Amino acid sequence: MGIPSFQTLTLPTFIFFFVSSYLLAYFRIFHNWDPKHRAEASSCFISLTHGTTAVFMAIHALTTHTTKSPSPPTFSSPNTFLHNTVLEFSISYFSIDLLHYLIFFPNDTLFILHHLATLYVFFTCRFIVQHGSFALLVLLILAEITSFCQNVWTLAGYRKADLPVAGKVFDLISLPFFAFYTIVRGIIGPLFVYKMGVFYINQMAGDSIPVWAWVSWMIVIVTAILISIVWVFDHWIDWFKRRKAMNKLA
């Protein structure tokens, strides 16, 4: 522990995949969109390619038991090869999307800090600590299981003003998306993070995960959950305001 180990070509392969996906979206799929929304939509596209794929990869990694570790995993279990593959997949995505924000939206401090913090957690878990991926993959599933709905909702929102079908899609999926997001990010996520906190605070990780690692991970994770809750709360308020305005017009 302590020396990064780059033993496979999965990381550069995944980086190439996300770079190619972004360029495909920017220069082909959304080439006729206005410049601002063109870049934003391209970011949504690689988020789509990452989110659902990462969920299935993480589920597969978590449910695949190895002969080296037949006992159920804990929050301090060593990373398996499949766990590391999923981490590298997400590291690649967040790296390319971070580059997108630095180039097109350098003033979007919140997203840039979010991506940097996420990369810090994934990178240290994968290449330095090499333990604790079980908990991070569960959190990755909870974070990305709403990705498809969120990106469709976001893309529809970009075009709702000038494309009637986009407005209909935006209005149709807003309520189920917010409800799903609230359940996952506002209830299930915090409960799981609470269990993580109890595990680490009670020193159940032993020497597998250094204190500096789990403390910094928990700070990033708790902050991300709080931001998610504030985000969906604000959108619930906006949704109720829009519904109230529509009812007055009806």
Short mmCIF file of C-alpha atoms in Angstrom, two decimals, residues 17-18 21-22 24-25 29-30 33 39-57 89-90 93-94 97 101 115 143-156 158 169 173 177:
data_model
loop_
_atom_site.label_atom_id
_atom_site.label_comp_id
_atom_site.label_asym_id
_atom_site.label_seq_id
_atom_site.Cartn_x
_atom_site.Cartn_y
_atom_site.Cartn_z
CA PHE A 17 -13.50 5.27 -25.00
CA PHE A 18 -14.83 8.37 -23.22
CA SER A 21 -17.69 9.18 -27.11
CA TYR A 22 -17.40 12.87 -26.29
CA LEU A 24 -18.73 11.68 -31.41
CA ALA A 25 -21.39 13.55 -29.47
CA ILE A 29 -24.77 13.82 -32.67
CA PHE A 30 -25.20 17.40 -31.42
CA TRP A 33 -27.08 22.53 -31.42
CA ALA A 39 -21.04 21.12 -25.06
CA GLU A 40 -23.52 20.43 -22.24
CA ALA A 41 -25.29 17.77 -24.29
CA SER A 42 -21.97 16.10 -25.10
CA SER A 43 -21.26 15.91 -21.38
CA CYS A 44 -24.68 14.34 -20.87
CA PHE A 45 -23.91 11.82 -23.59
CA ILE A 46 -20.77 10.51 -21.92
CA SER A 47 -22.63 10.54 -18.61
CA LEU A 48 -25.23 8.28 -20.26
CA THR A 49 -22.53 5.93 -21.52
CA HIS A 50 -20.99 5.83 -18.04
CA GLY A 51 -23.95 5.75 -15.66
CA THR A 52 -25.99 2.67 -16.54
CA THR A 53 -22.89 0.77 -17.66
CA ALA A 54 -21.18 1.49 -14.33
CA VAL A 55 -24.24 0.23 -12.44
CA PHE A 56 -24.20 -3.13 -14.22
CA MET A 57 -20.42 -3.40 -13.96
CA PHE A 89 -13.99 2.96 -15.66
CA SER A 90 -15.39 5.71 -13.43
CA TYR A 93 -15.28 9.14 -17.10
CA PHE A 94 -14.82 11.74 -14.37
CA ASP A 97 -15.91 15.19 -17.89
CA TYR A 101 -15.80 21.60 -17.51
CA HIS A 115 -15.35 15.78 -9.96
CA ALA A 143 -25.29 7.53 -7.51
CA GLU A 144 -25.56 6.28 -11.08
CA ILE A 145 -28.83 4.32 -10.99
CA THR A 146 -30.63 7.63 -11.52
CA SER A 147 -28.22 8.67 -14.28
CA PHE A 148 -30.33 7.63 -17.27
CA CYS A 149 -33.41 9.50 -16.03
CA GLN A 150 -31.38 12.54 -15.05
CA ASN A 151 -29.60 12.85 -18.38
CA VAL A 152 -32.78 12.38 -20.44
CA TRP A 153 -34.47 14.97 -18.22
CA THR A 154 -31.51 17.35 -18.62
CA LEU A 155 -31.32 16.94 -22.41
CA ALA A 156 -35.06 17.51 -22.71
CA TYR A 158 -32.13 22.08 -22.92
CA VAL A 169 -40.72 14.60 -22.20
CA ILE A 173 -40.44 12.42 -16.43
CA PHE A 177 -37.39 11.26 -11.70
#
